[in-house]
Short mmCIF file of C-alpha atoms in Angstrom, two decimals:
data_model
loop_
_atom_site.label_atom_id
_atom_site.label_comp_id
_atom_site.label_asym_id
_atom_site.label_seq_id
_atom_site.Cartn_x
_atom_site.Cartn_y
_atom_site.Cartn_z
CA MET A 115 55.52 18.19 -16.42
CA LYS A 116 56.04 22.09 -17.35
CA LEU A 117 55.47 24.12 -14.20
CA MET A 118 57.66 21.30 -11.84
CA GLU A 119 60.71 22.04 -14.31
CA GLU A 120 60.53 25.24 -13.38
CA LYS A 121 59.77 25.32 -10.35
CA ILE A 122 63.01 23.16 -10.09
CA LEU A 123 64.71 26.47 -12.63
CA ASN A 124 63.69 29.03 -10.44
CA GLU A 125 63.64 26.95 -6.76
CA GLY A 126 65.62 24.15 -6.27
CA LYS A 127 69.69 24.22 -5.03
CA VAL A 128 71.61 22.03 -6.66
CA LEU A 129 73.90 20.63 -3.11
CA PRO A 130 77.59 18.62 -3.00
CA GLY A 131 76.77 14.72 -3.35
CA GLY A 132 74.25 14.93 -6.05
CA ILE A 133 71.90 16.22 -4.21
CA LEU A 134 68.59 19.03 -5.34
CA LYS A 135 66.83 20.53 -2.40
CA VAL A 136 63.84 21.57 -3.35
CA GLY A 137 63.12 22.20 0.42
CA SER A 138 61.29 25.11 -0.71
CA PHE A 139 58.54 23.59 -2.56
CA LEU A 140 58.64 20.24 -2.38
CA ASN A 141 59.84 18.66 1.25
CA GLN A 142 60.05 20.40 3.22
CA GLN A 143 57.77 23.90 2.92
CA ILE A 144 55.22 22.33 0.67
CA ASP A 145 53.69 25.00 -2.40
CA THR A 146 49.99 24.07 -1.68
CA ALA A 147 48.62 25.47 -5.05
CA PHE A 148 51.55 23.13 -6.60
CA LEU A 149 50.82 20.12 -4.71
CA LYS A 150 47.31 20.34 -5.54
CA GLU A 151 48.72 20.56 -9.59
CA MET A 152 51.32 17.78 -9.57
CA ALA A 153 48.11 15.62 -8.11
CA GLU A 154 45.96 16.95 -10.91
CA GLU A 155 48.71 16.24 -13.15
CA ILE A 156 48.87 12.64 -12.23
CA LYS A 157 45.22 12.30 -12.28
CA ARG A 158 45.29 12.71 -15.69
CA LEU A 159 48.56 9.76 -16.22
CA TYR A 160 46.04 7.78 -14.18
CA GLN A 161 42.60 7.65 -15.58
CA ASP A 162 41.79 4.82 -16.88
CA SER A 163 43.94 3.08 -15.06
CA GLU A 164 41.66 2.32 -12.16
CA VAL A 165 43.27 3.28 -9.23
CA ASN A 166 42.07 1.62 -5.99
CA LYS A 167 44.96 3.21 -3.17
CA ILE A 168 47.87 4.72 -3.07
CA LEU A 169 51.18 4.00 -1.56
CA THR A 170 53.50 5.56 -0.61
CA VAL A 171 56.48 5.50 2.13
CA GLU A 172 57.77 8.15 4.74
CA SER A 173 57.78 11.17 5.06
CA SER A 174 58.56 13.26 1.90
CA GLY A 175 56.10 11.82 -0.69
CA ILE A 176 53.22 11.82 2.33
CA ALA A 177 52.17 14.90 1.17
CA ILE A 178 52.46 13.81 -2.20
CA ALA A 179 50.23 10.82 -1.96
CA ALA A 180 47.76 12.32 0.14
CA ALA A 181 47.07 15.36 -2.68
CA CYS A 182 47.20 12.97 -5.30
CA GLY A 183 44.44 10.21 -2.33
CA MET A 184 42.71 13.28 -2.59
CA GLU A 185 42.04 14.34 -6.38
CA MET A 186 41.06 10.76 -7.55
CA ASN A 187 38.71 9.53 -4.33
CA VAL A 188 41.64 7.17 -2.90
CA PRO A 189 42.10 6.18 0.16
CA MET A 190 46.05 6.59 0.41
CA VAL A 191 48.68 3.94 2.68
CA PHE A 192 52.19 4.90 3.83
CA ALA A 193 54.07 2.37 4.68
CA LYS A 194 56.58 3.31 7.69
CA LYS A 195 60.27 2.99 8.15
CA HIS A 196 60.27 1.28 11.23
CA VAL A 197 58.21 -1.45 13.08
CA THR A 198 56.76 0.65 15.45
CA SER A 199 54.43 0.37 18.83
CA ASN A 200 52.18 1.98 16.69
CA VAL A 201 51.63 -1.07 13.62
CA ASP A 202 50.55 -4.14 15.33
CA GLY A 203 49.36 -8.11 13.79
CA GLU A 204 51.36 -8.95 11.46
CA VAL A 205 52.87 -6.72 8.83
CA TYR A 206 54.21 -6.66 4.55
CA LYS A 207 57.81 -6.35 5.31
CA THR A 208 60.77 -5.60 2.74
CA LYS A 209 64.40 -4.19 4.63
CA VAL A 210 65.70 -0.96 2.29
CA HIS A 211 69.72 0.29 1.42
CA SER A 212 69.08 3.77 1.98
CA PHE A 213 71.79 6.23 0.42
CA THR A 214 70.86 9.46 2.20
CA HIS A 215 71.50 8.70 5.29
CA ASN A 216 73.49 5.34 4.53
CA ASN A 217 71.25 2.66 6.68
CA TYR A 218 68.92 0.03 5.95
CA TYR A 219 65.23 -0.25 7.24
CA ASP A 220 62.00 -1.74 7.21
CA MET A 221 59.64 -0.77 5.06
CA VAL A 222 56.03 -2.03 6.23
CA VAL A 223 52.70 -1.36 5.29
CA SER A 224 50.24 -3.73 8.46
CA ARG A 225 48.64 -6.05 6.49
CA ASP A 226 45.45 -4.49 7.26
CA TYR A 227 45.96 -2.16 4.19
CA LEU A 228 47.12 -4.26 0.77
CA GLY A 229 45.31 -6.92 -0.11
CA PRO A 230 44.22 -8.75 -2.80
CA GLN A 231 40.94 -6.70 -4.54
CA ASP A 232 44.15 -3.41 -4.75
CA ARG A 233 44.97 -1.78 -8.10
CA VAL A 234 47.88 0.38 -6.93
CA LEU A 235 49.47 3.60 -7.39
CA ILE A 236 52.99 4.22 -6.12
CA VAL A 237 53.74 7.81 -5.54
CA ASP A 238 56.88 9.48 -4.29
CA ASP A 239 58.94 12.87 -4.26
CA PHE A 240 62.43 11.69 -5.89
CA LEU A 241 63.15 8.60 -7.89
CA ALA A 242 66.93 7.35 -8.07
CA ASN A 243 68.72 4.69 -7.39
CA GLY A 244 65.10 3.86 -7.41
CA ASN A 245 65.75 1.47 -3.76
CA ALA A 246 62.67 3.52 -2.34
CA LEU A 247 61.35 2.01 -5.51
CA ARG A 248 61.69 -1.66 -5.61
CA GLY A 249 61.03 -1.69 -1.81
CA LEU A 250 56.90 -0.57 -2.68
CA VAL A 251 56.76 -2.09 -5.24
CA GLU A 252 58.27 -5.66 -3.43
CA ILE A 253 54.71 -4.41 -0.48
CA VAL A 254 52.82 -4.28 -3.36
CA GLU A 255 53.62 -8.16 -4.33
CA GLN A 256 53.15 -9.21 -1.39
CA GLY A 257 50.10 -7.99 -0.94
CA GLU A 258 48.93 -9.84 -4.14
CA ALA A 259 47.34 -6.38 -4.92
CA THR A 260 48.44 -5.28 -9.00
CA LEU A 261 50.26 -2.39 -9.62
CA VAL A 262 49.36 0.18 -11.73
CA GLY A 263 52.67 1.95 -12.02
CA ALA A 264 54.80 5.27 -10.02
CA ALA A 265 54.08 8.31 -9.99
CA ILE A 266 56.71 10.17 -9.30
CA ALA A 267 57.71 14.16 -8.43
CA ILE A 268 61.41 14.43 -9.95
CA GLU A 269 63.49 11.82 -11.46
CA LYS A 270 67.04 12.03 -11.56
CA SER A 271 67.52 10.08 -15.07
CA PHE A 272 71.71 9.81 -14.90
CA GLN A 273 70.75 7.70 -11.48
CA ASP A 274 69.69 4.29 -13.16
CA GLY A 275 66.75 3.19 -10.63
CA GLY A 276 64.21 3.89 -12.96
CA ASP A 277 65.17 2.75 -16.34
CA ARG A 278 65.45 -0.91 -14.04
CA LEU A 279 62.53 -0.84 -13.38
CA ARG A 280 61.06 0.31 -16.53
CA SER A 281 63.12 -2.72 -18.39
CA GLN A 282 60.87 -5.31 -15.54
CA GLY A 283 58.04 -3.63 -17.30
CA VAL A 284 56.81 -1.01 -14.56
CA ARG A 285 55.38 1.98 -15.79
CA ILE A 286 57.10 4.64 -13.96
CA GLU A 287 55.83 8.58 -15.24
CA SER A 288 57.68 11.56 -13.72
CA LEU A 289 57.17 14.61 -13.32
CA ALA A 290 60.23 16.26 -13.65
CA LYS A 291 63.15 13.88 -15.47
CA ILE A 292 66.62 15.23 -15.36
CA GLU A 293 69.48 15.00 -17.03
CA SER A 294 73.12 16.49 -15.56
CA MET A 295 72.83 18.60 -11.97
CA SER A 296 75.96 21.06 -11.39
CA ASP A 297 76.39 24.29 -9.53
CA GLU A 298 76.66 25.44 -13.86
CA GLY A 299 73.33 24.50 -14.58
CA ILE A 300 70.04 21.47 -14.52
CA ILE A 301 69.50 20.22 -18.36
CA PHE A 302 66.22 18.02 -18.00
CA LYS A 303 65.31 14.85 -20.21
CA ASP A 304 63.41 15.11 -23.66
CA MET B 3 32.85 17.45 15.70
CA LYS B 4 30.85 14.44 15.12
CA LEU B 5 32.46 12.59 12.15
CA MET B 6 35.61 12.24 13.90
CA GLU B 7 33.49 11.10 17.13
CA GLU B 8 31.87 7.98 14.97
CA LYS B 9 35.33 7.72 13.03
CA ILE B 10 36.99 7.35 16.11
CA LEU B 11 34.46 4.68 17.88
CA ASN B 12 33.81 2.27 14.44
CA GLU B 13 36.85 1.37 13.46
CA GLY B 14 39.63 3.13 15.82
CA LYS B 15 41.09 0.30 18.69
CA VAL B 16 42.02 0.46 21.64
CA LEU B 17 45.41 -1.43 22.44
CA PRO B 18 47.19 -2.05 25.63
CA GLY B 19 49.25 1.03 26.95
CA GLY B 20 46.37 3.64 26.56
CA ILE B 21 47.35 3.31 22.39
CA LEU B 22 44.64 4.13 20.20
CA LYS B 23 45.05 3.07 16.28
CA VAL B 24 43.71 4.83 13.86
CA GLY B 25 45.49 3.00 11.57
CA SER B 26 42.45 2.21 9.60
CA PHE B 27 41.45 6.23 8.52
CA LEU B 28 44.20 8.49 10.00
CA ASN B 29 47.61 7.16 10.33
CA GLN B 30 48.64 4.61 7.75
CA GLN B 31 45.56 4.07 5.95
CA ILE B 32 43.98 7.45 6.19
CA ASP B 33 40.50 8.24 4.08
CA THR B 34 41.13 11.36 2.06
CA ALA B 35 37.06 12.21 1.78
CA PHE B 36 37.72 12.37 5.18
CA LEU B 37 40.73 14.15 5.74
CA LYS B 38 39.51 16.87 3.50
CA GLU B 39 36.75 17.30 5.81
CA MET B 40 39.13 17.04 8.14
CA ALA B 41 40.84 20.02 6.20
CA GLU B 42 37.69 22.26 5.72
CA GLU B 43 36.39 21.85 9.46
CA ILE B 44 40.86 23.35 10.89
CA LYS B 45 39.73 26.26 7.36
CA ARG B 46 35.91 27.37 9.75
CA LEU B 47 37.98 26.63 13.37
CA TYR B 48 40.74 28.95 12.12
CA GLN B 49 38.77 31.87 9.28
CA ASP B 50 39.23 34.68 11.04
CA SER B 51 43.27 34.46 12.46
CA GLU B 52 44.47 35.16 8.72
CA VAL B 53 46.94 32.31 8.86
CA ASN B 54 49.12 32.76 6.60
CA LYS B 55 51.24 29.56 6.98
CA ILE B 56 51.36 25.44 8.15
CA LEU B 57 53.35 24.08 10.72
CA THR B 58 53.32 20.18 11.25
CA VAL B 59 56.78 17.90 12.47
CA GLU B 60 56.52 14.95 10.17
CA SER B 61 55.87 11.85 10.10
CA SER B 62 51.52 11.08 10.53
CA GLY B 63 50.65 14.96 11.22
CA ILE B 64 51.88 15.31 7.13
CA ALA B 65 48.36 14.88 5.29
CA ILE B 66 46.50 16.89 8.03
CA ALA B 67 48.53 20.14 7.19
CA ALA B 68 49.02 18.76 3.66
CA ALA B 69 45.45 19.27 3.31
CA CYS B 70 44.59 22.05 5.83
CA GLY B 71 47.82 23.98 2.65
CA MET B 72 44.93 23.28 0.01
CA GLU B 73 42.71 24.39 1.45
CA MET B 74 43.58 27.64 3.01
CA ASN B 75 45.64 27.93 0.53
CA VAL B 76 48.53 28.44 2.23
CA PRO B 77 52.22 26.93 2.07
CA MET B 78 52.84 24.19 5.25
CA VAL B 79 56.00 23.75 6.94
CA PHE B 80 56.80 20.52 7.88
CA ALA B 81 59.61 19.33 11.39
CA LYS B 82 62.47 17.09 10.16
CA LYS B 83 63.20 14.65 13.12
CA HIS B 84 66.45 14.41 12.55
CA VAL B 85 69.40 16.27 11.21
CA THR B 86 69.44 15.42 7.53
CA SER B 87 72.05 16.20 4.28
CA ASN B 88 68.84 17.55 2.63
CA VAL B 89 69.41 20.56 5.19
CA ASP B 90 71.92 23.23 4.90
CA GLY B 91 72.11 26.90 6.40
CA GLU B 92 70.84 27.61 9.85
CA VAL B 93 68.12 25.64 10.85
CA TYR B 94 65.67 26.36 14.00
CA LYS B 95 65.70 23.56 16.49
CA THR B 96 64.95 22.38 19.45
CA LYS B 97 64.84 18.52 21.30
CA VAL B 98 61.14 15.65 22.20
CA HIS B 99 60.60 13.46 23.99
CA SER B 100 58.67 10.60 22.83
CA PHE B 101 56.42 8.77 24.85
CA THR B 102 55.60 6.54 22.45
CA HIS B 103 59.40 5.40 21.04
CA ASN B 104 60.80 5.89 24.46
CA ASN B 105 63.95 8.43 23.44
CA TYR B 106 64.58 11.88 22.31
CA TYR B 107 64.89 13.89 18.84
CA ASP B 108 65.45 16.86 17.36
CA MET B 109 63.01 18.15 15.99
CA VAL B 110 63.86 21.01 13.20
CA VAL B 111 63.19 23.78 10.70
CA SER B 112 65.26 25.55 8.19
CA ARG B 113 65.45 29.45 8.52
CA ASP B 114 64.07 29.94 5.94
CA TYR B 115 60.87 28.44 5.67
CA LEU B 116 59.88 30.35 8.99
CA GLY B 117 60.17 33.89 9.74
CA PRO B 118 58.19 37.21 11.55
CA GLN B 119 55.88 37.88 8.66
CA ASP B 120 54.51 34.68 9.34
CA ARG B 121 51.31 34.00 11.20
CA VAL B 122 50.76 29.93 12.50
CA LEU B 123 49.14 27.37 12.61
CA ILE B 124 50.46 24.53 14.02
CA VAL B 125 48.60 21.40 12.73
CA ASP B 126 48.08 17.37 13.92
CA ASP B 127 47.19 14.68 14.19
CA PHE B 128 47.59 13.75 17.94
CA LEU B 129 47.71 15.64 21.29
CA ALA B 130 48.09 14.17 25.03
CA ASN B 131 51.30 14.75 26.69
CA GLY B 132 52.34 17.34 24.47
CA ASN B 133 55.99 17.15 24.21
CA ALA B 134 55.63 17.33 20.74
CA LEU B 135 53.30 20.57 20.14
CA ARG B 136 55.17 22.18 23.07
CA GLY B 137 58.49 21.89 20.53
CA LEU B 138 56.59 22.96 17.39
CA VAL B 139 55.46 26.27 20.08
CA GLU B 140 59.85 26.60 20.85
CA ILE B 141 60.01 26.28 17.08
CA VAL B 142 57.52 28.73 15.89
CA GLU B 143 58.99 31.36 18.97
CA GLN B 144 63.12 30.80 17.98
CA GLY B 145 60.96 31.38 14.37
CA GLU B 146 60.02 34.94 15.79
CA ALA B 147 56.71 34.28 13.53
CA THR B 148 52.94 35.02 15.21
CA LEU B 149 51.11 31.88 16.88
CA VAL B 150 47.73 31.60 16.16
CA GLY B 151 47.19 28.27 17.49
CA ALA B 152 47.19 24.24 16.99
CA ALA B 153 44.54 22.76 14.91
CA ILE B 154 44.65 18.60 16.47
CA ALA B 155 43.24 15.80 14.88
CA ILE B 156 42.08 13.71 18.40
CA GLU B 157 43.01 15.09 21.26
CA LYS B 158 43.19 12.03 24.01
CA SER B 159 42.44 14.56 27.00
CA PHE B 160 42.71 12.49 29.94
CA GLN B 161 47.06 13.28 29.41
CA ASP B 162 47.30 17.05 30.44
CA GLY B 163 49.06 18.12 27.41
CA GLY B 164 46.69 20.23 25.88
CA ASP B 165 45.60 21.48 29.13
CA ARG B 166 48.91 22.77 29.84
CA LEU B 167 49.15 25.17 26.93
CA ARG B 168 46.05 26.10 27.11
CA SER B 169 46.96 27.01 30.81
CA GLN B 170 49.99 29.38 29.23
CA GLY B 171 47.32 31.00 26.92
CA VAL B 172 47.36 28.31 23.20
CA ARG B 173 44.62 28.76 21.30
CA ILE B 174 43.40 24.53 21.44
CA GLU B 175 41.32 23.29 18.26
CA SER B 176 40.50 19.97 18.84
CA LEU B 177 38.96 17.94 16.66
CA ALA B 178 37.67 15.34 18.96
CA LYS B 179 38.55 15.31 23.17
CA ILE B 180 38.49 12.15 24.39
CA GLU B 181 38.33 11.35 28.56
CA SER B 182 38.70 7.59 28.56
CA MET B 183 39.35 4.65 26.42
CA SER B 184 40.07 1.29 27.25
CA ASP B 185 38.72 -2.42 26.70
CA GLU B 186 35.09 -1.54 27.37
CA GLY B 187 34.90 1.75 24.74
CA ILE B 188 35.63 4.99 24.59
CA ILE B 189 34.18 8.52 25.93
CA PHE B 190 34.45 11.99 24.65
CA LYS B 191 34.76 14.88 26.96
CA ASP B 192 32.02 17.59 25.75
#
């Protein structure tokens, strides 16, 4: 998606430690007109897949997932990162390692909101080492739902999370794929 | 908003400890068609207020805030609940007590995304004791932005957070106000 690459080049900031800061439009402040364009593009990519549920994980995936749900007219579910008092009853659960925070968390979805009748599109803002995405795939499997694929705003292709999941047969569509990035610039794949 | 009251009556569940579970449509699974209707109603309520920024706090407020941002065609900013590696530079920050989790957290917004030029509408899913909303009001004040008001999906009017803030001059519009709730039913105010 050309517009995503332009936004990253114009507004993104490469920080020490391999962090790409896109807080001005994607994950702290959100450019809502651009959000709608992302959702339209994701709808186009998966228009023949009969998606009937969007799945993401809190919290930076929620805005894109909600926009996709509105655009595709299907419900959206977000996994929580801890068991909280608001999740009662039986849940799907998997343990995920966060490189950003250097800890483990439980990714949790109530059984009420995912099941064998669902054709699930996973949506998230970033894909790098793939831990969060693998956790979401695991949740879909626990729910015996059908995984249609994943739609990612920005993939760091220089990390292997995306390619490992693709080699396992998961369809992944990323709106921008970063091949390399440094103080000197950002280079996109393809 | 009649439709909100109907959703709460049809799908809400009162849990022990004064918790209203609305996970089926508002804060774990999200009914995205309903989300759009909420955003349209909030836009209508604040149509003459020249709002140019939506502010919420992660994570359950993000979907509604994003929908409002798209509907009103203004950017949305969400406060983070901890200082993370993705927030660099100077920030606005305030300490908030969470009754749900019985702990304190830092509510944080980068100075880059809020300032004196902003006319801010705060959006959130719940208002009960008002701690989160007071934190967001404090962030707006730190940013020397103009607070237009707040839009809340569900207010628990039997707790005093909303009325205390109203008495301080904050405009608060709640799509549903719950006067009382128990195993035996939910009664709305007005």
